[in-house]
Amino acid sequence: MSQPAVLAQPGPTAELCRWISTVQLGDIPPELLTRAKYLILDGIACALVGAHLPWSEKAAAALLDLEYSGPGAAATLFGWDRKVTPLTAALLNGTFIQGFELDDWHRDAPLHSNSILLPALLAAAEHMGTPPPPDHYKGDGRAAPRHFSGADLLLAYVVGCEVGPRVGLGLRGADVLSHGWHSGAVFGPSAAAAAVSKLLGLSAEAVEDALGIACTQAGGLMSAQFESEVKRMQHGFAARNGLLGATLARGGYVGIKKVYERKYGGFLTMFSSGNGKEPQYKPEEVCKDLGKKWQIEGVLVKPYAAMAGTHCTVDCLAALRAAHPERTRQFDNIKSIRIEMSEAAFHHGGWKPERPLTATGAQMCNAYVGATYLVDEQVTPAQFRTDKLDRDQVWQLVDATTCEENKSYASTGLGKTSQRVTISFKDGSPSISHEELAPKGVLPPLTNQEILYKWRLVTQSVIEDKKRDSIEHAILKLQECTDISVLGTLMAGMTKNPIA
């Protein structure tokens, strides 16, 4: 049965699919390929740190209880001595990378690219590179193993980094966060489907099917941020669903056509429904300056182990601590801490926490992260150990903190990252205040060398130096790699729990 030739019709979906199917490594500026390798390294660091956190082990135990582990289970579970099936690997490895709020985020259309792209791409590559068992169904085309090079991985990764944010910009970027959607879980299936489609060399028509199948699986409730552990898993859902979309499309399964511009039941139409904006959504953003303006430049790396919207709070408090070291340490004299932020940041992290708080909620809450910084002068995984979450000194400061939306901070550009923190005192002495346009990691972004420093710092407690050096060399020399299945081997093996 022949498929309808919808791709011949003009529109953002068709244009995007043609670009995905035709873009080559030589079309991408060399400095962005270099940046991509450092971003990948940061994603691997987050995976190894996250692999044996308590909530990661809980998720793994539940899914491995269902998991097929016989012949053909070829995908590596990062940081474990276990091979699993590709869809389970994509889900759990994405969960590990998102496991501790250390991972990347996009400046203009919030999503965490590494937790979506690396699990899907490496699972697909390992699966395709493994010989099928003798009695294996031949329908998936694995009559012979197919190996992918580091250059193949790099190209597919950059494609994913472009598609996810573009789809998000069509939904007005961070606006969906204000309405309670987990933005990365909404934008992410498109990114994973596009990346895997590129890795597998799908035609433009098949890419359209993959995106259509991925988009109908998109979703994620931001209420997951308060007490649940499933917030850690929602980007893993996106990785798995994008991989599933590309796999079905590779097999000829027909997906939704014109998925981004459909008026009835289309992706942009439905996820922008009720936002009260004019226009409601922006389909032109999906392909605007495609191949000219690179969205990977907006992928930022976190210096702190907390939700990105809390970072400006930390930097404001760090500046106040440096300027007023004695006054900001006299906690009993602090009357109030006022944090002003943009609309999206306020809805995401400006809520009032209740004691006790889980690690997930603590990392998502500006009041808690700010109080933790004042007490410990750092925001690392150690601050969110179970025994650290109920400290009286921290909660004294949390209770003194209020967050509010400052409407002068715009919803676009640097305005959405700007914050002001004001501390007032019980003894009547003058209040102190500091404003930042954007946190460290945004203005300026972390350099490649700073990312390398972070990689070495956060992995030193979870893997041996020899393995760390081997992974580092493999990623930074990725274009010299002829078979990326070596990455699976390097990522295998039990890591340590960094907050044990």
Short mmCIF file of C-alpha atoms in Angstrom, two decimals:
data_model
loop_
_atom_site.label_atom_id
_atom_site.label_comp_id
_atom_site.label_asym_id
_atom_site.label_seq_id
_atom_site.Cartn_x
_atom_site.Cartn_y
_atom_site.Cartn_z
CA MET A 1 0.00 0.00 0.00
CA SER A 2 1.63 3.24 -1.10
CA GLN A 3 1.93 6.16 1.28
CA PRO A 4 0.28 9.50 0.47
CA ALA A 5 2.72 12.01 -1.02
CA VAL A 6 1.99 14.64 1.59
CA LEU A 7 5.65 15.64 1.89
CA ALA A 8 5.40 17.28 -1.52
CA GLN A 9 3.13 19.92 0.03
CA PRO A 10 4.88 23.00 1.41
CA GLY A 11 5.07 23.58 5.14
CA PRO A 12 7.42 23.49 8.13
CA THR A 13 7.15 19.71 8.60
CA ALA A 14 8.20 19.02 5.00
CA GLU A 15 11.03 21.55 5.10
CA LEU A 16 12.36 20.17 8.37
CA CYS A 17 12.23 16.57 7.16
CA ARG A 18 14.11 17.39 3.96
CA TRP A 19 16.81 19.16 5.95
CA ILE A 20 17.17 16.26 8.38
CA SER A 21 17.57 13.77 5.55
CA THR A 22 20.09 15.81 3.54
CA VAL A 23 22.28 17.72 6.03
CA GLN A 24 25.90 16.53 6.13
CA LEU A 25 28.74 16.91 8.62
CA GLY A 26 30.46 19.39 6.32
CA ASP A 27 27.45 21.71 6.57
CA ILE A 28 28.06 22.22 10.29
CA PRO A 29 30.66 24.80 11.40
CA PRO A 30 33.75 23.03 12.84
CA GLU A 31 33.60 24.96 16.11
CA LEU A 32 30.07 23.65 16.71
CA LEU A 33 31.22 20.07 16.12
CA THR A 34 33.91 20.65 18.73
CA ARG A 35 31.34 22.10 21.12
CA ALA A 36 29.09 19.09 20.52
CA LYS A 37 31.81 16.73 21.75
CA TYR A 38 32.16 18.63 25.01
CA LEU A 39 28.38 18.66 25.44
CA ILE A 40 28.31 14.89 24.91
CA LEU A 41 31.04 14.51 27.53
CA ASP A 42 28.92 16.47 29.99
CA GLY A 43 25.95 14.22 29.25
CA ILE A 44 28.00 11.11 29.94
CA ALA A 45 29.18 12.63 33.23
CA CYS A 46 25.55 13.15 34.24
CA ALA A 47 24.70 9.56 33.28
CA LEU A 48 27.49 8.07 35.37
CA VAL A 49 26.66 10.28 38.36
CA GLY A 50 22.96 9.43 38.06
CA ALA A 51 23.15 5.69 37.44
CA HIS A 52 23.02 4.57 41.07
CA LEU A 53 21.14 7.32 42.82
CA PRO A 54 18.38 5.83 44.99
CA TRP A 55 15.58 6.79 42.60
CA SER A 56 17.59 5.55 39.60
CA GLU A 57 18.12 2.16 41.22
CA LYS A 58 14.45 1.98 42.11
CA ALA A 59 13.42 2.64 38.49
CA ALA A 60 15.99 0.19 37.17
CA ALA A 61 14.90 -2.55 39.56
CA ALA A 62 11.27 -2.19 38.55
CA LEU A 63 11.96 -2.23 34.81
CA LEU A 64 14.58 -4.96 34.95
CA ASP A 65 11.98 -7.12 36.64
CA LEU A 66 10.04 -6.88 33.36
CA GLU A 67 13.09 -6.87 31.10
CA TYR A 68 14.04 -9.44 28.51
CA SER A 69 17.74 -10.18 28.91
CA GLY A 70 18.32 -13.07 26.52
CA PRO A 71 19.96 -13.04 23.08
CA GLY A 72 19.48 -9.76 21.26
CA ALA A 73 19.42 -7.60 24.39
CA ALA A 74 22.35 -5.56 23.18
CA ALA A 75 21.99 -2.04 24.57
CA THR A 76 24.20 -0.95 27.47
CA LEU A 77 22.66 0.28 30.67
CA PHE A 78 25.02 3.15 31.57
CA GLY A 79 26.90 2.50 34.79
CA TRP A 80 25.58 -1.06 35.18
CA ASP A 81 26.83 -4.55 34.30
CA ARG A 82 23.72 -5.20 32.28
CA LYS A 83 22.59 -5.33 28.66
CA VAL A 84 18.94 -4.56 27.99
CA THR A 85 16.64 -4.04 25.04
CA PRO A 86 16.94 -0.69 23.22
CA LEU A 87 13.68 0.90 24.40
CA THR A 88 14.42 0.09 28.03
CA ALA A 89 17.98 1.38 27.64
CA ALA A 90 16.72 4.66 26.18
CA LEU A 91 14.23 5.10 29.02
CA LEU A 92 16.56 4.26 31.89
CA ASN A 93 19.67 5.96 30.52
CA GLY A 94 17.65 9.13 29.95
CA THR A 95 16.45 8.81 33.53
CA PHE A 96 20.04 8.53 34.76
CA ILE A 97 21.20 11.63 32.87
CA GLN A 98 18.29 13.63 34.30
CA GLY A 99 18.87 12.03 37.67
CA PHE A 100 20.42 14.94 39.51
CA GLU A 101 19.73 18.26 37.76
CA LEU A 102 23.34 18.48 36.61
CA ASP A 103 22.58 18.19 32.90
CA ASP A 104 22.40 20.67 30.04
CA TRP A 105 19.44 22.87 29.18
CA HIS A 106 18.47 25.07 26.26
CA ARG A 107 18.41 28.82 26.81
CA ASP A 108 15.38 29.68 24.64
CA ALA A 109 13.32 26.48 24.48
CA PRO A 110 13.93 24.58 27.73
CA LEU A 111 14.82 20.93 27.29
CA HIS A 112 17.72 18.70 28.33
CA SER A 113 19.18 17.48 25.04
CA ASN A 114 21.66 14.91 26.35
CA SER A 115 19.07 12.97 28.33
CA ILE A 116 17.01 12.65 25.14
CA LEU A 117 19.62 12.18 22.42
CA LEU A 118 22.45 10.09 23.84
CA PRO A 119 20.23 7.27 25.20
CA ALA A 120 18.25 7.00 21.96
CA LEU A 121 21.26 7.19 19.64
CA LEU A 122 23.53 4.79 21.52
CA ALA A 123 20.73 2.27 22.03
CA ALA A 124 19.92 2.33 18.32
CA ALA A 125 23.58 2.01 17.35
CA GLU A 126 24.29 -0.88 19.70
CA HIS A 127 21.15 -2.71 18.61
CA MET A 128 21.95 -2.34 14.92
CA GLY A 129 25.55 -3.39 15.49
CA THR A 130 24.69 -6.64 17.25
CA PRO A 131 24.16 -9.84 15.22
CA PRO A 132 20.59 -11.12 15.71
CA PRO A 133 20.08 -14.60 17.16
CA PRO A 134 19.41 -17.42 14.64
CA ASP A 135 15.67 -17.52 15.28
CA HIS A 136 15.28 -13.73 15.14
CA TYR A 137 12.46 -12.21 13.11
CA LYS A 138 14.00 -10.75 9.99
CA GLY A 139 11.56 -7.86 9.62
CA ASP A 140 13.83 -5.25 11.21
CA GLY A 141 16.50 -5.61 8.55
CA ARG A 142 19.27 -6.81 10.86
CA ALA A 143 20.35 -9.66 8.62
CA ALA A 144 23.90 -8.38 9.19
CA PRO A 145 25.27 -6.02 11.83
CA ARG A 146 25.58 -2.37 10.87
CA HIS A 147 28.23 -0.26 12.53
CA PHE A 148 28.19 3.51 12.95
CA SER A 149 31.19 5.81 13.18
CA GLY A 150 31.85 8.64 15.58
CA ALA A 151 31.14 11.04 12.73
CA ASP A 152 27.72 9.40 12.25
CA LEU A 153 26.96 9.89 15.95
CA LEU A 154 28.15 13.48 15.93
CA LEU A 155 26.01 14.42 12.93
CA ALA A 156 22.89 12.77 14.35
CA TYR A 157 23.50 14.44 17.73
CA VAL A 158 23.71 17.91 16.19
CA VAL A 159 20.52 17.24 14.22
CA GLY A 160 18.73 16.40 17.46
CA CYS A 161 20.12 19.51 19.14
CA GLU A 162 18.63 21.58 16.30
CA VAL A 163 15.19 19.97 16.08
CA GLY A 164 14.18 19.89 19.76
CA PRO A 165 14.56 23.63 20.43
CA ARG A 166 13.00 24.58 17.09
CA VAL A 167 9.88 22.60 17.87
CA GLY A 168 9.89 24.26 21.29
CA LEU A 169 10.17 27.74 19.81
CA GLY A 170 7.09 26.94 17.76
CA LEU A 171 5.34 26.65 21.14
CA ARG A 172 6.85 29.95 22.36
CA GLY A 173 9.69 28.27 24.24
CA ALA A 174 9.34 28.49 28.01
CA ASP A 175 5.67 29.48 27.74
CA VAL A 176 4.55 25.86 28.06
CA LEU A 177 6.27 25.70 31.47
CA SER A 178 4.05 28.51 32.67
CA HIS A 179 1.04 26.41 31.74
CA GLY A 180 2.22 23.31 33.60
CA TRP A 181 3.76 21.23 30.81
CA HIS A 182 7.21 19.70 31.27
CA SER A 183 8.68 21.38 28.23
CA GLY A 184 11.50 18.92 27.53
CA ALA A 185 9.14 15.97 27.62
CA VAL A 186 6.96 17.82 25.09
CA PHE A 187 9.74 18.95 22.72
CA GLY A 188 11.96 15.91 23.31
CA PRO A 189 10.31 13.12 21.28
CA SER A 190 10.82 15.17 18.11
CA ALA A 191 14.51 15.62 18.92
CA ALA A 192 15.09 11.92 19.54
CA ALA A 193 13.13 10.84 16.47
CA ALA A 194 15.03 13.27 14.26
CA ALA A 195 18.43 12.21 15.61
CA VAL A 196 17.78 8.47 15.27
CA SER A 197 16.27 8.98 11.82
CA LYS A 198 19.47 10.72 10.75
CA LEU A 199 21.65 7.99 12.25
CA LEU A 200 19.69 5.32 10.40
CA GLY A 201 19.72 7.28 7.14
CA LEU A 202 15.94 7.50 6.71
CA SER A 203 14.42 9.25 3.71
CA ALA A 204 12.60 12.54 4.19
CA GLU A 205 9.28 10.73 3.87
CA ALA A 206 10.22 8.25 6.58
CA VAL A 207 11.50 11.07 8.80
CA GLU A 208 8.07 12.65 8.56
CA ASP A 209 6.53 9.39 9.76
CA ALA A 210 9.03 9.17 12.62
CA LEU A 211 8.27 12.71 13.78
CA GLY A 212 4.54 12.12 13.53
CA ILE A 213 4.75 8.97 15.63
CA ALA A 214 7.02 10.68 18.16
CA CYS A 215 4.80 13.74 18.50
CA THR A 216 1.70 11.75 19.32
CA GLN A 217 3.59 10.34 22.33
CA ALA A 218 4.70 13.74 23.63
CA GLY A 219 3.67 14.98 27.07
CA GLY A 220 4.77 15.48 30.63
CA LEU A 221 3.16 17.15 33.63
CA MET A 222 5.28 19.71 35.47
CA SER A 223 3.53 18.81 38.73
CA ALA A 224 6.11 16.00 38.71
CA GLN A 225 8.57 18.51 40.17
CA PHE A 226 7.13 18.68 43.68
CA GLU A 227 7.47 15.29 45.36
CA SER A 228 7.51 12.64 42.65
CA GLU A 229 10.49 10.73 41.31
CA VAL A 230 8.97 10.50 37.83
CA LYS A 231 10.27 13.99 36.99
CA ARG A 232 13.66 12.29 36.61
CA MET A 233 12.17 9.91 34.04
CA GLN A 234 10.17 12.19 31.76
CA HIS A 235 13.06 12.99 29.41
CA GLY A 236 13.69 9.25 29.31
CA PHE A 237 10.13 8.85 28.04
CA ALA A 238 11.03 11.29 25.25
CA ALA A 239 14.19 9.34 24.37
CA ARG A 240 12.29 6.05 24.25
CA ASN A 241 9.37 7.48 22.30
CA GLY A 242 11.57 9.13 19.69
CA LEU A 243 13.53 5.90 19.25
CA LEU A 244 10.25 4.02 18.87
CA GLY A 245 9.02 6.52 16.28
CA ALA A 246 12.15 6.22 14.15
CA THR A 247 12.16 2.43 14.44
CA LEU A 248 8.53 2.14 13.34
CA ALA A 249 9.12 4.56 10.46
CA ARG A 250 12.15 2.56 9.36
CA GLY A 251 9.84 -0.44 9.13
CA GLY A 252 7.39 1.45 6.91
CA TYR A 253 4.84 2.31 9.59
CA VAL A 254 2.91 5.45 8.60
CA GLY A 255 2.89 8.33 11.07
CA ILE A 256 0.98 11.61 11.31
CA LYS A 257 1.65 13.80 8.29
CA LYS A 258 2.23 17.55 8.58
CA VAL A 259 2.25 17.06 12.33
CA TYR A 260 3.51 20.54 13.20
CA GLU A 261 1.02 22.55 11.13
CA ARG A 262 -2.16 20.48 11.37
CA LYS A 263 -5.02 22.66 12.62
CA TYR A 264 -7.03 19.81 14.07
CA GLY A 265 -5.06 17.68 16.51
CA GLY A 266 -1.68 18.96 15.35
CA PHE A 267 1.30 19.15 17.70
CA LEU A 268 1.63 22.93 17.89
CA THR A 269 -2.13 23.45 17.97
CA MET A 270 -2.76 21.14 20.89
CA PHE A 271 0.20 21.94 23.14
CA SER A 272 -0.46 25.69 22.81
CA SER A 273 -4.20 25.35 23.35
CA GLY A 274 -5.56 27.87 25.83
CA ASN A 275 -2.36 29.88 26.23
CA GLY A 276 -4.15 33.15 25.46
CA LYS A 277 -1.36 34.34 23.18
CA GLU A 278 -1.66 35.92 19.74
CA PRO A 279 -0.65 34.15 17.63
CA GLN A 280 -1.28 30.98 19.62
CA TYR A 281 1.78 29.26 18.18
CA LYS A 282 4.55 30.02 15.69
CA PRO A 283 5.02 27.31 13.04
CA GLU A 284 7.55 29.47 11.20
CA GLU A 285 10.00 29.01 14.10
CA VAL A 286 10.39 25.31 13.30
CA CYS A 287 12.49 26.05 10.22
CA LYS A 288 13.51 29.67 10.68
CA ASP A 289 17.13 30.16 9.54
CA LEU A 290 17.56 26.38 9.36
CA GLY A 291 21.20 25.58 8.67
CA LYS A 292 22.18 29.21 9.29
CA LYS A 293 21.32 29.90 12.91
CA TRP A 294 22.36 26.89 14.98
CA GLN A 295 20.28 26.07 18.03
CA ILE A 296 23.11 24.01 19.53
CA GLU A 297 24.65 27.36 20.45
CA GLY A 298 21.79 27.75 22.94
CA VAL A 299 22.59 24.46 24.72
CA LEU A 300 24.02 25.47 28.09
CA VAL A 301 25.82 23.50 30.78
CA LYS A 302 24.97 23.82 34.47
CA PRO A 303 27.57 24.70 37.09
CA TYR A 304 25.17 23.84 39.96
CA ALA A 305 23.24 20.67 40.81
CA ALA A 306 19.81 22.28 40.69
CA MET A 307 17.12 23.36 38.25
CA ALA A 308 18.43 26.02 35.87
CA GLY A 309 15.96 28.64 37.08
CA THR A 310 17.55 28.54 40.54
CA HIS A 311 21.03 29.38 39.31
CA CYS A 312 20.51 33.14 39.17
CA THR A 313 19.33 33.02 42.78
CA VAL A 314 22.60 31.31 43.73
CA ASP A 315 24.68 33.87 41.85
CA CYS A 316 22.82 36.80 43.43
CA LEU A 317 23.36 35.33 46.89
CA ALA A 318 27.02 34.60 46.11
CA ALA A 319 27.50 38.26 45.19
CA LEU A 320 25.79 39.36 48.41
CA ARG A 321 27.92 36.94 50.44
CA ALA A 322 31.09 38.34 48.86
CA ALA A 323 30.03 41.94 49.50
CA HIS A 324 28.58 41.39 52.99
CA PRO A 325 30.24 38.27 54.43
CA GLU A 326 29.34 38.90 58.07
CA ARG A 327 25.76 40.12 57.65
CA THR A 328 24.77 37.24 55.35
CA ARG A 329 26.09 34.72 57.88
CA GLN A 330 24.06 36.11 60.79
CA PHE A 331 21.07 33.91 60.03
CA ASP A 332 19.13 34.78 63.19
CA ASN A 333 19.18 38.44 62.12
CA ILE A 334 17.76 37.77 58.64
CA LYS A 335 14.16 38.99 58.58
CA SER A 336 13.31 38.20 54.96
CA ILE A 337 14.78 37.09 51.63
CA ARG A 338 12.90 38.31 48.56
CA ILE A 339 13.55 36.70 45.16
CA GLU A 340 12.17 38.45 42.07
CA MET A 341 12.04 36.52 38.80
CA SER A 342 10.37 36.26 35.39
CA GLU A 343 7.01 34.59 34.80
CA ALA A 344 8.36 31.22 33.63
CA ALA A 345 10.94 31.05 36.41
CA PHE A 346 8.33 31.99 39.02
CA HIS A 347 5.87 29.30 37.95
CA HIS A 348 8.66 26.73 37.70
CA GLY A 349 10.64 27.36 40.88
CA GLY A 350 8.96 30.18 42.82
CA TRP A 351 6.54 28.00 44.78
CA LYS A 352 6.53 27.82 48.57
CA PRO A 353 7.93 24.49 49.80
CA GLU A 354 6.55 22.48 52.68
CA ARG A 355 8.70 20.56 55.13
CA PRO A 356 9.84 17.83 54.64
CA LEU A 357 10.94 18.02 51.00
CA THR A 358 12.24 15.33 48.66
CA ALA A 359 15.50 15.76 46.77
CA THR A 360 13.51 16.36 43.56
CA GLY A 361 11.47 19.15 45.12
CA ALA A 362 14.51 20.65 46.82
CA GLN A 363 16.42 20.94 43.55
CA MET A 364 13.45 22.56 41.80
CA CYS A 365 12.75 25.22 44.44
CA ASN A 366 14.41 28.65 44.41
CA ALA A 367 13.72 29.26 48.11
CA TYR A 368 15.29 25.98 49.16
CA VAL A 369 18.30 26.18 46.82
CA GLY A 370 18.97 29.75 47.93
CA ALA A 371 18.80 28.82 51.60
CA THR A 372 21.09 25.86 51.01
CA TYR A 373 23.64 28.08 49.33
CA LEU A 374 23.63 30.53 52.25
CA VAL A 375 24.30 27.71 54.71
CA ASP A 376 26.78 25.61 52.69
CA GLU A 377 28.16 28.07 50.10
CA GLN A 378 27.84 25.41 47.44
CA VAL A 379 25.16 23.57 45.47
CA THR A 380 26.50 20.11 44.65
CA PRO A 381 24.96 16.62 44.86
CA ALA A 382 26.05 16.44 48.50
CA GLN A 383 23.59 19.21 49.46
CA PHE A 384 20.66 16.98 48.51
CA ARG A 385 21.46 13.84 50.45
CA THR A 386 18.52 12.57 52.50
CA ASP A 387 20.23 13.53 55.75
CA LYS A 388 20.66 17.12 54.53
CA LEU A 389 17.07 17.83 53.51
CA ASP A 390 15.56 18.53 56.93
CA ARG A 391 18.11 20.84 58.55
CA ASP A 392 16.62 23.46 60.88
CA GLN A 393 19.11 26.11 59.80
CA VAL A 394 18.16 25.72 56.13
CA TRP A 395 14.42 25.70 56.84
CA GLN A 396 14.71 28.81 58.99
CA LEU A 397 15.94 30.63 55.86
CA VAL A 398 13.41 28.92 53.59
CA ASP A 399 10.59 30.15 55.83
CA ALA A 400 11.96 33.68 55.60
CA THR A 401 12.01 33.56 51.78
CA THR A 402 9.34 34.75 49.38
CA CYS A 403 9.42 34.52 45.59
CA GLU A 404 7.47 36.82 43.31
CA GLU A 405 7.08 37.52 39.63
CA ASN A 406 8.68 40.73 38.40
CA LYS A 407 6.78 41.76 35.28
CA SER A 408 9.65 43.98 34.16
CA TYR A 409 11.61 40.82 33.38
CA ALA A 410 10.57 39.91 29.85
CA SER A 411 9.59 36.38 28.86
CA THR A 412 12.19 36.34 26.08
CA GLY A 413 15.90 37.10 25.83
CA LEU A 414 17.91 37.67 28.99
CA GLY A 415 14.81 38.93 30.79
CA LYS A 416 13.57 35.42 31.43
CA THR A 417 16.79 34.55 33.29
CA SER A 418 17.11 37.82 35.24
CA GLN A 419 16.59 37.84 39.00
CA ARG A 420 17.00 40.15 41.98
CA VAL A 421 17.52 39.03 45.57
CA THR A 422 16.95 41.38 48.51
CA ILE A 423 17.77 40.53 52.14
CA SER A 424 16.32 42.58 55.02
CA PHE A 425 17.37 42.37 58.65
CA LYS A 426 15.61 42.24 62.02
CA ASP A 427 17.92 44.83 63.65
CA GLY A 428 16.70 47.55 61.28
CA SER A 429 19.97 47.90 59.42
CA PRO A 430 19.69 48.72 55.69
CA SER A 431 18.59 45.91 53.42
CA ILE A 432 20.98 44.63 50.76
CA SER A 433 20.12 43.71 47.18
CA HIS A 434 21.76 42.33 44.08
CA GLU A 435 20.47 41.79 40.54
CA GLU A 436 21.87 39.52 37.81
CA LEU A 437 20.79 39.63 34.18
CA ALA A 438 21.68 35.97 33.81
CA PRO A 439 23.49 33.31 35.84
CA LYS A 440 26.90 31.83 35.24
CA GLY A 441 26.53 29.25 32.50
CA VAL A 442 24.25 31.60 30.56
CA LEU A 443 26.21 34.86 30.62
CA PRO A 444 28.80 33.74 29.88
CA PRO A 445 28.25 30.09 28.93
CA LEU A 446 30.72 27.61 30.36
CA THR A 447 33.74 27.25 28.10
CA ASN A 448 34.85 23.90 26.74
CA GLN A 449 37.63 23.85 29.30
CA GLU A 450 35.17 24.55 32.11
CA ILE A 451 33.00 21.68 30.89
CA LEU A 452 36.07 19.45 30.90
CA TYR A 453 36.82 20.54 34.48
CA LYS A 454 33.23 19.74 35.49
CA TRP A 455 33.49 16.31 33.82
CA ARG A 456 36.61 15.43 35.78
CA LEU A 457 35.25 16.85 39.03
CA VAL A 458 31.85 15.15 39.12
CA THR A 459 33.06 11.75 37.87
CA GLN A 460 36.03 11.40 40.21
CA SER A 461 33.81 9.97 42.94
CA VAL A 462 31.90 7.50 40.75
CA ILE A 463 34.40 5.89 38.32
CA GLU A 464 38.10 5.04 38.32
CA ASP A 465 40.57 7.47 36.77
CA LYS A 466 41.57 5.02 34.04
CA LYS A 467 38.00 4.64 32.82
CA ARG A 468 37.42 8.38 33.05
CA ASP A 469 40.48 9.06 30.90
CA SER A 470 39.43 6.44 28.33
CA ILE A 471 35.94 7.91 27.97
CA GLU A 472 37.30 11.43 27.76
CA HIS A 473 39.73 10.47 25.00
CA ALA A 474 37.07 8.58 23.04
CA ILE A 475 34.60 11.47 23.06
CA LEU A 476 37.04 14.26 22.32
CA LYS A 477 38.46 12.18 19.42
CA LEU A 478 35.00 11.09 18.28
CA GLN A 479 35.55 11.73 14.57
CA GLU A 480 38.40 9.22 14.61
CA CYS A 481 36.17 6.45 15.96
CA THR A 482 35.11 3.84 13.39
CA ASP A 483 32.60 1.98 15.57
CA ILE A 484 30.74 3.75 18.36
CA SER A 485 29.83 0.46 20.03
CA VAL A 486 33.11 1.03 21.92
CA LEU A 487 31.25 3.73 23.84
CA GLY A 488 28.83 1.13 25.15
CA THR A 489 31.75 -0.91 26.44
CA LEU A 490 33.24 2.13 28.15
CA MET A 491 29.91 3.08 29.73
CA ALA A 492 29.31 -0.41 31.11
CA GLY A 493 30.32 -1.43 34.62
CA MET A 494 28.98 -0.47 38.01
CA THR A 495 29.47 3.12 39.14
CA LYS A 496 29.20 4.49 42.67
CA ASN A 497 26.38 6.44 44.28
CA PRO A 498 27.70 10.02 44.67
CA ILE A 499 25.40 10.84 47.61
CA ALA A 500 25.78 7.58 49.55
#
